[in-house]
mmCIF file of C-alpha atoms in Angstrom:
data_model
loop_
_atom_site.group_PDB
_atom_site.id
_atom_site.type_symbol
_atom_site.label_atom_id
_atom_site.label_comp_id
_atom_site.label_asym_id
_atom_site.label_seq_id
_atom_site.Cartn_x
_atom_site.Cartn_y
_atom_site.Cartn_z
ATOM 1 C CA MET A 1 -48.206 -101.652 -7.336
ATOM 2 C CA PRO A 2 -45.354 -104.457 -6.637
ATOM 3 C CA ASN A 3 -46.980 -107.888 -7.631
ATOM 4 C CA ILE A 4 -46.130 -111.074 -5.308
ATOM 5 C CA PHE A 5 -46.684 -114.656 -7.332
ATOM 6 C CA LEU A 6 -47.152 -117.502 -4.684
ATOM 7 C CA GLU A 7 -46.834 -120.591 -6.125
ATOM 8 C CA SER A 8 -49.045 -122.280 -4.565
ATOM 9 C CA HIS A 9 -50.760 -125.143 -6.490
ATOM 10 C CA ASN A 10 -50.245 -127.560 -3.849
ATOM 11 C CA ILE A 11 -53.791 -126.156 -2.534
ATOM 12 C CA LYS A 12 -55.504 -128.546 -4.466
ATOM 13 C CA ASN A 13 -55.306 -131.196 -1.821
ATOM 14 C CA LEU A 14 -55.962 -130.441 1.760
ATOM 15 C CA ASN A 15 -55.790 -133.915 3.020
ATOM 16 C CA PHE A 16 -51.914 -133.308 2.948
ATOM 17 C CA GLY A 17 -49.743 -130.994 5.132
ATOM 18 C CA PHE A 18 -48.593 -129.012 1.727
ATOM 19 C CA GLY A 19 -52.492 -128.451 1.218
ATOM 20 C CA GLN A 20 -53.224 -127.275 4.550
ATOM 21 C CA PHE A 21 -50.087 -124.826 4.792
ATOM 22 C CA ASN A 22 -50.843 -123.239 1.095
ATOM 23 C CA TYR A 23 -54.347 -122.792 2.467
ATOM 24 C CA HIS A 24 -54.192 -121.678 5.769
ATOM 25 C CA LEU A 25 -51.273 -119.035 5.002
ATOM 26 C CA ILE A 26 -53.288 -117.772 1.715
ATOM 27 C CA GLN A 27 -56.225 -117.368 4.528
ATOM 28 C CA GLY A 28 -53.722 -116.137 7.035
ATOM 29 C CA ILE A 29 -52.781 -113.229 4.657
ATOM 30 C CA TYR A 30 -56.037 -112.476 3.298
ATOM 31 C CA LYS A 31 -56.964 -111.942 6.962
ATOM 32 C CA GLN A 32 -54.131 -109.590 7.537
ATOM 33 C CA ASN A 33 -55.114 -107.362 4.779
ATOM 34 C CA PRO A 34 -51.619 -105.834 3.126
ATOM 35 C CA LYS A 35 -51.994 -102.996 1.277
ATOM 36 C CA ASP A 36 -48.816 -102.398 -0.020
ATOM 37 C CA PHE A 37 -48.773 -105.148 -2.864
ATOM 38 C CA LYS A 38 -50.932 -107.406 -4.585
ATOM 39 C CA ILE A 39 -50.794 -110.808 -4.724
ATOM 40 C CA THR A 40 -51.308 -113.724 -7.488
ATOM 41 C CA LEU A 41 -52.266 -117.000 -6.490
ATOM 42 C CA HIS A 42 -51.480 -120.318 -8.753
ATOM 43 C CA ALA A 43 -53.946 -123.199 -8.277
ATOM 44 C CA LYS A 44 -55.780 -125.581 -10.558
ATOM 45 C CA ASN A 45 -59.404 -124.720 -8.995
ATOM 46 C CA ILE A 46 -59.670 -121.110 -9.405
ATOM 47 C CA ASN A 47 -63.244 -120.492 -8.983
ATOM 48 C CA LYS A 48 -63.313 -121.898 -5.388
ATOM 49 C CA LEU A 49 -60.675 -119.438 -4.467
ATOM 50 C CA GLU A 50 -62.547 -116.660 -5.917
ATOM 51 C CA SER A 51 -65.525 -117.835 -4.188
ATOM 52 C CA GLU A 52 -63.653 -117.181 -0.967
ATOM 53 C CA PHE A 53 -61.249 -114.533 -1.408
ATOM 54 C CA GLY A 54 -63.300 -112.587 -4.201
ATOM 55 C CA ASP A 55 -60.646 -109.994 -6.179
ATOM 56 C CA PHE A 56 -58.737 -109.437 -2.951
ATOM 57 C CA PHE A 57 -55.921 -111.800 -4.956
ATOM 58 C CA ASP A 58 -55.264 -112.345 -8.416
ATOM 59 C CA TYR A 59 -55.252 -115.586 -9.912
ATOM 60 C CA LYS A 60 -53.405 -117.679 -12.256
ATOM 61 C CA LYS A 61 -54.659 -121.156 -13.519
ATOM 62 C CA TYR A 62 -52.101 -123.910 -13.199
ATOM 63 C CA TYR A 63 -50.955 -126.324 -16.108
ATOM 64 C CA SER A 64 -48.515 -129.011 -15.239
ATOM 65 C CA PHE A 65 -46.445 -127.852 -18.672
ATOM 66 C CA ARG A 66 -45.727 -124.821 -16.895
ATOM 67 C CA ARG A 67 -42.908 -126.897 -15.249
ATOM 68 C CA TYR A 68 -40.986 -126.901 -18.454
ATOM 69 C CA LYS A 69 -39.165 -123.848 -19.390
ATOM 70 C CA SER A 70 -40.415 -123.202 -22.725
ATOM 71 C CA PHE A 71 -43.801 -122.803 -21.310
ATOM 72 C CA ALA A 72 -43.043 -120.771 -17.808
ATOM 73 C CA ILE A 73 -45.110 -117.915 -17.149
ATOM 74 C CA ARG A 74 -43.403 -115.049 -18.602
ATOM 75 C CA LYS A 75 -44.906 -112.156 -16.562
ATOM 76 C CA LYS A 76 -42.360 -110.575 -14.589
ATOM 77 C CA PHE A 77 -43.273 -110.449 -10.843
ATOM 78 C CA ASN A 78 -41.921 -108.267 -8.647
ATOM 79 C CA LEU A 79 -41.497 -111.531 -6.006
ATOM 80 C CA TRP A 80 -41.916 -115.150 -6.811
ATOM 81 C CA HIS A 81 -42.816 -117.371 -3.313
ATOM 82 C CA SER A 82 -42.178 -120.851 -3.750
ATOM 83 C CA LEU A 83 -44.271 -122.530 -1.216
ATOM 84 C CA ASN A 84 -42.546 -125.816 -0.695
ATOM 85 C CA GLN A 85 -39.223 -127.049 -1.709
ATOM 86 C CA ASN A 86 -40.534 -130.055 -4.236
ATOM 87 C CA LEU A 87 -42.253 -127.697 -6.333
ATOM 88 C CA LYS A 88 -40.986 -127.944 -10.106
ATOM 89 C CA ILE A 89 -42.763 -124.723 -11.600
ATOM 90 C CA GLU A 90 -40.263 -121.827 -11.384
ATOM 91 C CA PRO A 91 -40.074 -118.144 -12.782
ATOM 92 C CA TYR A 92 -39.001 -117.402 -16.412
ATOM 93 C CA HIS A 93 -37.322 -114.218 -15.373
ATOM 94 C CA ASN A 94 -34.473 -114.137 -12.983
ATOM 95 C CA ILE A 95 -36.483 -112.271 -10.121
ATOM 96 C CA PRO A 96 -36.544 -112.157 -6.418
ATOM 97 C CA TYR A 97 -37.155 -115.288 -5.050
ATOM 98 C CA LEU A 98 -38.275 -116.695 -1.710
ATOM 99 C CA LEU A 99 -38.170 -120.434 -0.774
ATOM 100 C CA THR A 100 -40.120 -122.326 2.107
ATOM 101 C CA VAL A 101 -38.467 -125.568 3.078
ATOM 102 C CA HIS A 102 -40.762 -127.833 4.974
ATOM 103 C CA ASP A 103 -38.355 -130.884 5.297
ATOM 104 C CA VAL A 104 -35.599 -132.623 3.188
ATOM 105 C CA ASN A 105 -37.019 -136.096 3.819
ATOM 106 C CA PHE A 106 -36.054 -136.933 0.515
ATOM 107 C CA ILE A 107 -32.642 -137.493 1.631
ATOM 108 C CA ASP A 108 -33.642 -140.356 3.354
ATOM 109 C CA GLU A 109 -36.491 -141.486 1.567
ATOM 110 C CA VAL A 110 -35.144 -140.998 -2.340
ATOM 111 C CA SER A 111 -31.688 -140.722 -2.312
ATOM 112 C CA SER A 112 -28.894 -139.472 -0.410
ATOM 113 C CA LYS A 113 -26.906 -139.012 -3.443
ATOM 114 C CA LEU A 114 -26.197 -134.989 -4.231
ATOM 115 C CA ASP A 115 -26.119 -135.957 -7.788
ATOM 116 C CA HIS A 116 -29.893 -137.065 -7.943
ATOM 117 C CA PRO A 117 -32.424 -135.592 -10.038
ATOM 118 C CA ARG A 118 -34.390 -134.583 -6.865
ATOM 119 C CA ASN A 119 -31.287 -133.401 -5.048
ATOM 120 C CA ILE A 120 -29.984 -131.246 -7.992
ATOM 121 C CA ARG A 121 -33.230 -129.784 -8.013
ATOM 122 C CA PHE A 122 -33.641 -128.552 -4.572
ATOM 123 C CA GLN A 123 -29.772 -127.290 -4.668
ATOM 124 C CA GLU A 124 -30.766 -125.485 -7.767
ATOM 125 C CA LYS A 125 -34.062 -124.035 -5.676
ATOM 126 C CA LEU A 126 -31.668 -122.775 -2.734
ATOM 127 C CA ASN A 127 -29.105 -121.492 -5.169
ATOM 128 C CA ARG A 128 -31.814 -118.938 -6.766
ATOM 129 C CA SER A 129 -33.205 -117.926 -3.167
ATOM 130 C CA HIS A 130 -33.187 -114.227 -2.183
ATOM 131 C CA ALA A 131 -34.379 -115.351 1.378
ATOM 132 C CA ILE A 132 -35.380 -119.149 2.932
ATOM 133 C CA THR A 133 -38.236 -119.597 5.343
ATOM 134 C CA TYR A 134 -38.436 -122.590 7.174
ATOM 135 C CA ILE A 135 -41.402 -124.255 9.276
ATOM 136 C CA SER A 136 -38.837 -125.521 12.008
ATOM 137 C CA ASN A 137 -35.612 -125.227 13.359
ATOM 138 C CA PHE A 138 -35.173 -128.753 12.633
ATOM 139 C CA SER A 139 -35.883 -128.322 9.098
ATOM 140 C CA LYS A 140 -33.054 -125.650 8.658
ATOM 141 C CA THR A 141 -30.947 -127.679 10.415
ATOM 142 C CA SER A 142 -30.958 -130.728 8.514
ATOM 143 C CA THR A 143 -31.073 -128.775 5.473
ATOM 144 C CA HIS A 144 -27.630 -126.772 6.240
ATOM 145 C CA LYS A 145 -26.355 -130.751 6.957
ATOM 146 C CA HIS A 146 -26.848 -132.091 3.736
ATOM 147 C CA PHE A 147 -26.874 -129.076 0.966
ATOM 148 C CA LYS A 148 -24.834 -126.071 0.511
ATOM 149 C CA VAL A 149 -26.934 -123.061 1.891
ATOM 150 C CA PRO A 150 -26.321 -119.669 0.450
ATOM 151 C CA ASN A 151 -25.511 -116.341 2.156
ATOM 152 C CA VAL A 152 -28.973 -114.905 2.422
ATOM 153 C CA PRO A 153 -31.404 -114.021 5.201
ATOM 154 C CA GLU A 154 -33.410 -117.099 7.150
ATOM 155 C CA TYR A 155 -36.104 -117.223 9.029
ATOM 156 C CA VAL A 156 -38.270 -119.836 11.008
ATOM 157 C CA ILE A 157 -41.859 -119.397 10.854
ATOM 158 C CA TYR A 158 -43.809 -122.338 12.339
ATOM 159 C CA ASN A 159 -47.215 -123.463 11.158
ATOM 160 C CA GLY A 160 -50.379 -122.657 12.768
ATOM 161 C CA ASN A 161 -52.735 -124.650 14.339
ATOM 162 C CA THR A 162 -55.439 -125.653 11.377
ATOM 163 C CA ILE A 163 -58.128 -126.206 14.536
ATOM 164 C CA LYS A 164 -59.165 -122.504 14.933
ATOM 165 C CA GLN A 165 -62.680 -123.161 16.232
ATOM 166 C CA ILE A 166 -63.823 -126.229 17.959
ATOM 167 C CA ILE A 167 -67.260 -127.717 16.457
ATOM 168 C CA ASP A 168 -69.819 -128.634 18.610
ATOM 169 C CA PHE A 169 -70.517 -132.222 18.530
ATOM 170 C CA LYS A 170 -73.861 -132.105 20.897
ATOM 171 C CA ASP A 171 -75.539 -134.174 17.863
ATOM 172 C CA TYR A 172 -73.152 -135.451 15.939
ATOM 173 C CA LYS A 173 -71.086 -139.046 15.836
ATOM 174 C CA PRO A 174 -69.027 -140.268 13.060
ATOM 175 C CA GLN A 175 -70.046 -143.166 11.282
ATOM 176 C CA ILE A 176 -67.450 -145.570 12.874
ATOM 177 C CA VAL A 177 -67.333 -145.022 16.375
ATOM 178 C CA PHE A 178 -66.086 -146.999 19.162
ATOM 179 C CA ARG A 179 -67.497 -147.709 22.758
ATOM 180 C CA LYS A 180 -64.275 -148.972 24.174
ATOM 181 C CA PRO A 181 -61.776 -145.988 25.177
ATOM 182 C CA PHE A 182 -59.484 -145.475 21.958
ATOM 183 C CA LEU A 183 -56.300 -143.911 20.825
ATOM 184 C CA PHE A 184 -56.166 -141.980 17.930
ATOM 185 C CA SER A 185 -53.913 -140.853 14.806
ATOM 186 C CA ILE A 186 -53.920 -139.057 11.553
ATOM 187 C CA GLY A 187 -51.457 -138.972 8.439
ATOM 188 C CA GLU A 188 -50.971 -140.953 5.210
ATOM 189 C CA PHE A 189 -50.091 -144.370 5.286
ATOM 190 C CA THR A 190 -46.608 -144.492 4.472
ATOM 191 C CA ILE A 191 -43.483 -145.907 5.908
ATOM 192 C CA ARG A 192 -42.072 -143.055 7.601
ATOM 193 C CA LYS A 193 -45.656 -142.670 9.505
ATOM 194 C CA ASN A 194 -44.859 -146.085 11.332
ATOM 195 C CA PHE A 195 -48.518 -146.806 11.874
ATOM 196 C CA HIS A 196 -47.389 -150.226 12.114
ATOM 197 C CA SER A 197 -45.247 -150.046 15.580
ATOM 198 C CA LEU A 198 -48.830 -148.698 17.040
ATOM 199 C CA ILE A 199 -50.654 -152.306 15.825
ATOM 200 C CA GLU A 200 -48.150 -154.008 17.560
ATOM 201 C CA MET A 201 -48.282 -152.042 20.428
ATOM 202 C CA LEU A 202 -51.600 -152.329 21.163
ATOM 203 C CA ASN A 203 -51.106 -156.095 22.015
ATOM 204 C CA PHE A 204 -49.819 -154.807 25.464
ATOM 205 C CA LEU A 205 -52.850 -152.408 25.926
ATOM 206 C CA PRO A 206 -55.866 -154.643 26.088
ATOM 207 C CA ASP A 207 -57.995 -151.669 27.219
ATOM 208 C CA TYR A 208 -57.590 -149.425 24.474
ATOM 209 C CA ASN A 209 -58.530 -149.633 20.563
ATOM 210 C CA LEU A 210 -57.030 -147.641 17.720
ATOM 211 C CA ILE A 211 -58.385 -145.586 15.286
ATOM 212 C CA LEU A 212 -56.063 -144.646 12.003
ATOM 213 C CA SER A 213 -57.390 -141.795 9.748
ATOM 214 C CA GLY A 214 -55.778 -140.789 6.664
ATOM 215 C CA ASN A 215 -55.135 -141.679 3.111
ATOM 216 C CA ASN A 216 -54.581 -145.561 3.171
ATOM 217 C CA ASN A 217 -54.549 -146.250 -0.264
ATOM 218 C CA THR A 218 -51.333 -147.141 -0.292
ATOM 219 C CA ALA A 219 -48.808 -150.262 -0.665
ATOM 220 C CA TYR A 220 -47.868 -149.928 3.190
ATOM 221 C CA THR A 221 -51.630 -150.468 4.220
ATOM 222 C CA LYS A 222 -51.550 -153.871 2.031
ATOM 223 C CA GLU A 223 -48.463 -154.737 2.654
ATOM 224 C CA ILE A 224 -47.619 -154.262 6.374
ATOM 225 C CA ILE A 225 -50.828 -152.301 8.156
ATOM 226 C CA LEU A 226 -53.336 -155.194 6.952
ATOM 227 C CA PRO A 227 -51.339 -158.049 7.574
ATOM 228 C CA LEU A 228 -50.272 -157.173 11.123
ATOM 229 C CA ILE A 229 -53.738 -156.385 11.946
ATOM 230 C CA LYS A 230 -54.725 -160.020 10.469
ATOM 231 C CA LYS A 231 -51.578 -161.873 12.478
ATOM 232 C CA TYR A 232 -52.745 -160.308 15.781
ATOM 233 C CA LYS A 233 -56.341 -160.947 15.407
ATOM 234 C CA LEU A 234 -57.026 -156.868 15.859
ATOM 235 C CA ASN A 235 -59.567 -156.570 13.392
ATOM 236 C CA LYS A 236 -62.491 -155.731 16.102
ATOM 237 C CA ARG A 237 -59.871 -153.240 17.979
ATOM 238 C CA VAL A 238 -58.389 -151.325 14.912
ATOM 239 C CA ILE A 239 -60.272 -149.232 12.485
ATOM 240 C CA ILE A 240 -58.899 -147.398 9.696
ATOM 241 C CA THR A 241 -61.383 -145.013 8.518
ATOM 242 C CA GLY A 242 -59.867 -143.553 5.412
ATOM 243 C CA LYS A 243 -59.568 -139.978 4.742
ATOM 244 C CA ILE A 244 -61.728 -138.080 7.184
ATOM 245 C CA SER A 245 -63.838 -134.948 7.561
ATOM 246 C CA GLU A 246 -62.942 -132.080 9.492
ATOM 247 C CA LYS A 247 -65.802 -132.495 11.278
ATOM 248 C CA ASP A 248 -64.809 -136.420 12.260
ATOM 249 C CA LYS A 249 -61.195 -135.246 12.929
ATOM 250 C CA GLN A 250 -62.265 -133.037 15.396
ATOM 251 C CA TYR A 251 -64.844 -135.598 16.772
ATOM 252 C CA TYR A 252 -61.924 -138.317 17.283
ATOM 253 C CA MET A 253 -58.806 -135.645 18.670
ATOM 254 C CA SER A 254 -62.053 -134.771 21.043
ATOM 255 C CA HIS A 255 -63.119 -138.375 22.352
ATOM 256 C CA CYS A 256 -59.785 -140.210 21.969
ATOM 257 C CA GLN A 257 -58.013 -141.170 25.468
ATOM 258 C CA ALA A 258 -54.823 -139.857 23.919
ATOM 259 C CA PHE A 259 -53.012 -139.020 20.402
ATOM 260 C CA VAL A 260 -50.173 -141.466 18.980
ATOM 261 C CA PHE A 261 -47.952 -140.301 16.649
ATOM 262 C CA PRO A 262 -44.654 -142.487 16.084
ATOM 263 C CA SER A 263 -43.729 -140.874 12.859
ATOM 264 C CA LEU A 264 -40.101 -141.263 11.903
ATOM 265 C CA ARG A 265 -39.788 -138.049 10.141
ATOM 266 C CA GLU A 266 -41.697 -134.482 10.234
ATOM 267 C CA GLY A 267 -40.263 -131.068 9.010
ATOM 268 C CA PHE A 268 -43.174 -129.931 11.341
ATOM 269 C CA GLY A 269 -46.262 -132.181 12.360
ATOM 270 C CA ILE A 270 -49.676 -130.404 13.087
ATOM 271 C CA PRO A 271 -51.748 -133.181 14.306
ATOM 272 C CA PRO A 272 -50.201 -133.238 17.472
ATOM 273 C CA ILE A 273 -50.719 -129.750 18.088
ATOM 274 C CA GLU A 274 -54.396 -130.324 16.998
ATOM 275 C CA ALA A 275 -54.953 -132.876 19.581
ATOM 276 C CA MET A 276 -53.424 -130.601 22.107
ATOM 277 C CA ARG A 277 -55.878 -128.097 21.360
ATOM 278 C CA PHE A 278 -58.569 -130.357 22.954
ATOM 279 C CA GLY A 279 -56.538 -130.953 25.943
ATOM 280 C CA LYS A 280 -55.342 -134.480 24.644
ATOM 281 C CA PRO A 281 -52.300 -136.180 26.202
ATOM 282 C CA VAL A 282 -50.093 -136.801 22.922
ATOM 283 C CA PHE A 283 -47.336 -139.328 22.560
ATOM 284 C CA LEU A 284 -44.427 -138.684 19.914
ATOM 285 C CA SER A 285 -41.129 -140.143 18.350
ATOM 286 C CA ASN A 286 -38.416 -138.389 19.988
ATOM 287 C CA LEU A 287 -37.207 -138.006 16.486
ATOM 288 C CA THR A 288 -36.528 -135.118 13.894
ATOM 289 C CA SER A 289 -39.055 -131.708 14.623
ATOM 290 C CA LEU A 290 -41.194 -133.743 16.878
ATOM 291 C CA PRO A 291 -39.742 -132.590 20.133
ATOM 292 C CA GLU A 292 -39.613 -128.873 19.178
ATOM 293 C CA ILE A 293 -43.465 -128.985 18.224
ATOM 294 C CA GLY A 294 -44.483 -131.295 21.172
ATOM 295 C CA GLY A 295 -43.191 -129.246 23.692
ATOM 296 C CA LYS A 296 -42.044 -130.382 27.265
ATOM 297 C CA HIS A 297 -45.194 -131.615 28.185
ATOM 298 C CA ALA A 298 -45.798 -134.162 25.468
ATOM 299 C CA PHE A 299 -45.110 -137.886 26.015
ATOM 300 C CA TYR A 300 -41.754 -139.365 23.997
ATOM 301 C CA TRP A 301 -40.714 -142.810 22.543
ATOM 302 C CA ASP A 302 -37.449 -143.412 22.438
ATOM 303 C CA ASN A 303 -37.682 -146.873 20.230
ATOM 304 C CA TYR A 304 -40.327 -148.709 18.804
ATOM 305 C CA ASP A 305 -40.260 -152.227 20.920
ATOM 306 C CA PRO A 306 -44.086 -152.581 21.279
ATOM 307 C CA GLU A 307 -43.968 -153.391 24.956
ATOM 308 C CA TYR A 308 -41.907 -150.625 25.825
ATOM 309 C CA MET A 309 -44.197 -148.317 23.979
ATOM 310 C CA ALA A 310 -47.699 -149.574 25.843
ATOM 311 C CA ASN A 311 -45.780 -148.608 28.900
ATOM 312 C CA ILE A 312 -44.695 -144.968 28.111
ATOM 313 C CA VAL A 313 -48.912 -144.691 27.257
ATOM 314 C CA LYS A 314 -49.895 -146.678 30.315
ATOM 315 C CA ASN A 315 -47.576 -144.185 32.697
ATOM 316 C CA GLY A 316 -48.288 -141.275 30.757
ATOM 317 C CA LEU A 317 -52.009 -141.680 30.811
ATOM 318 C CA SER A 318 -51.605 -142.641 34.890
ATOM 319 C CA PHE A 319 -49.944 -139.481 34.960
ATOM 320 C CA PHE A 320 -52.322 -137.159 33.019
ATOM 321 C CA LYS A 321 -54.900 -138.537 34.779
ATOM 322 C CA LEU A 322 -53.441 -137.158 38.357
ATOM 323 C CA ASN A 323 -52.814 -134.132 36.940
ATOM 324 C CA LYS A 324 -55.408 -133.461 34.101
ATOM 325 C CA THR A 325 -56.500 -130.017 34.836
ATOM 326 C CA GLU A 326 -53.029 -128.594 35.057
ATOM 327 C CA LEU A 327 -51.963 -130.622 32.137
ATOM 328 C CA GLN A 328 -55.076 -129.459 29.686
ATOM 329 C CA LYS A 329 -54.708 -125.930 30.454
ATOM 330 C CA LYS A 330 -50.763 -126.265 29.371
ATOM 331 C CA TYR A 331 -52.108 -128.318 26.186
ATOM 332 C CA ILE A 332 -54.332 -125.691 25.033
ATOM 333 C CA THR A 333 -52.059 -122.837 25.640
ATOM 334 C CA HIS A 334 -49.103 -124.693 24.047
ATOM 335 C CA ALA A 335 -51.275 -125.400 20.961
ATOM 336 C CA LYS A 336 -52.676 -121.946 20.650
ATOM 337 C CA SER A 337 -48.935 -120.482 20.462
ATOM 338 C CA PHE A 338 -48.951 -121.770 17.030
ATOM 339 C CA ASN A 339 -51.122 -119.395 15.291
ATOM 340 C CA TRP A 340 -51.579 -118.779 11.390
ATOM 341 C CA ASP A 341 -52.221 -115.152 11.992
ATOM 342 C CA ASN A 342 -48.684 -115.025 13.435
ATOM 343 C CA ALA A 343 -47.573 -116.799 10.664
ATOM 344 C CA ALA A 344 -49.032 -114.584 8.176
ATOM 345 C CA LYS A 345 -47.693 -111.598 9.942
ATOM 346 C CA ALA A 346 -44.186 -112.862 9.561
ATOM 347 C CA TYR A 347 -44.533 -113.741 5.811
ATOM 348 C CA ILE A 348 -45.529 -110.367 5.220
ATOM 349 C CA GLU A 349 -42.468 -108.662 6.660
ATOM 350 C CA VAL A 350 -40.360 -111.561 4.839
ATOM 351 C CA TYR A 351 -41.966 -110.197 1.409
ATOM 352 C CA GLN A 352 -41.730 -106.529 2.621
ATOM 353 C CA SER A 353 -38.005 -106.970 3.212
ATOM 354 C CA LEU A 354 -37.548 -108.393 -0.244
ATOM 355 C CA LEU A 355 -39.552 -105.822 -2.176
ATOM 356 C CA LYS A 356 -37.380 -103.531 -0.862
#
């Protein structure tokens, strides 16, 4: 029976998009229960995966030294799937190879020079690919814009919505809550998430507070976010929770007035469709993949002038309140259209085409 290797070690960190992608795709494949091939998962914590998936998958323990050619995995698999474009571990043998591209943000964030080691490594991954999957049309377009893409089959397969079942909050509240209406956002605290624009915007939204969640142990937090909160005396109106549980995330999404996401660069952007699953209005940057993912019923910022951003929020919320029932239905329908079962089926079809 053919054996497919999933280079999936980013599953170790479920607080990041790559980890969520790895986990939910693997879970979706497990649910589809394909019979015509076997899959080997590559991960650091094998025991955790075995406890959930049993012997449905084979497992290969991750070691960082595998990134060096001398220590590369020698088993000759029938297909190798690199689950994101940043992975350094590659097959030893020249075998069928599938690459999933999430984004090429490193062109803006690291270097636009094609002779930079990061870009050379990515081009090499493209060159060895027998097929390429992209998580959005934007990630496909931007890859073609900056790199030489080989003449191989290409597919756009959207991620699914990670919120499949809404938690009952009847007897639950997070430790940190506001009595006053609040806006919510989540993500790693980096410059590209553009959270500082929300703090400046809050000066023009006196009726709302702001909750920001995610990994805040960053220089961006210390050097930009916290000084801005102090400058505008917003310490009682802005709460930074740090990393939160799935239950807390769902609580904030279900109780916020709106989800706000001014990110500058996204290959996909899962949080907006998570918020839409609760029927919440979302306010997004009109950049990269976000209009594609947010759809026609989201509200968009064209620039980051604080007063302008506040007016978009005020007008958007007024429109939402006048059309609440209709818009909530549209948001929920849109959110449900991003489905991990469908994504897993699409990846399985790609696997089958490459195994032929």
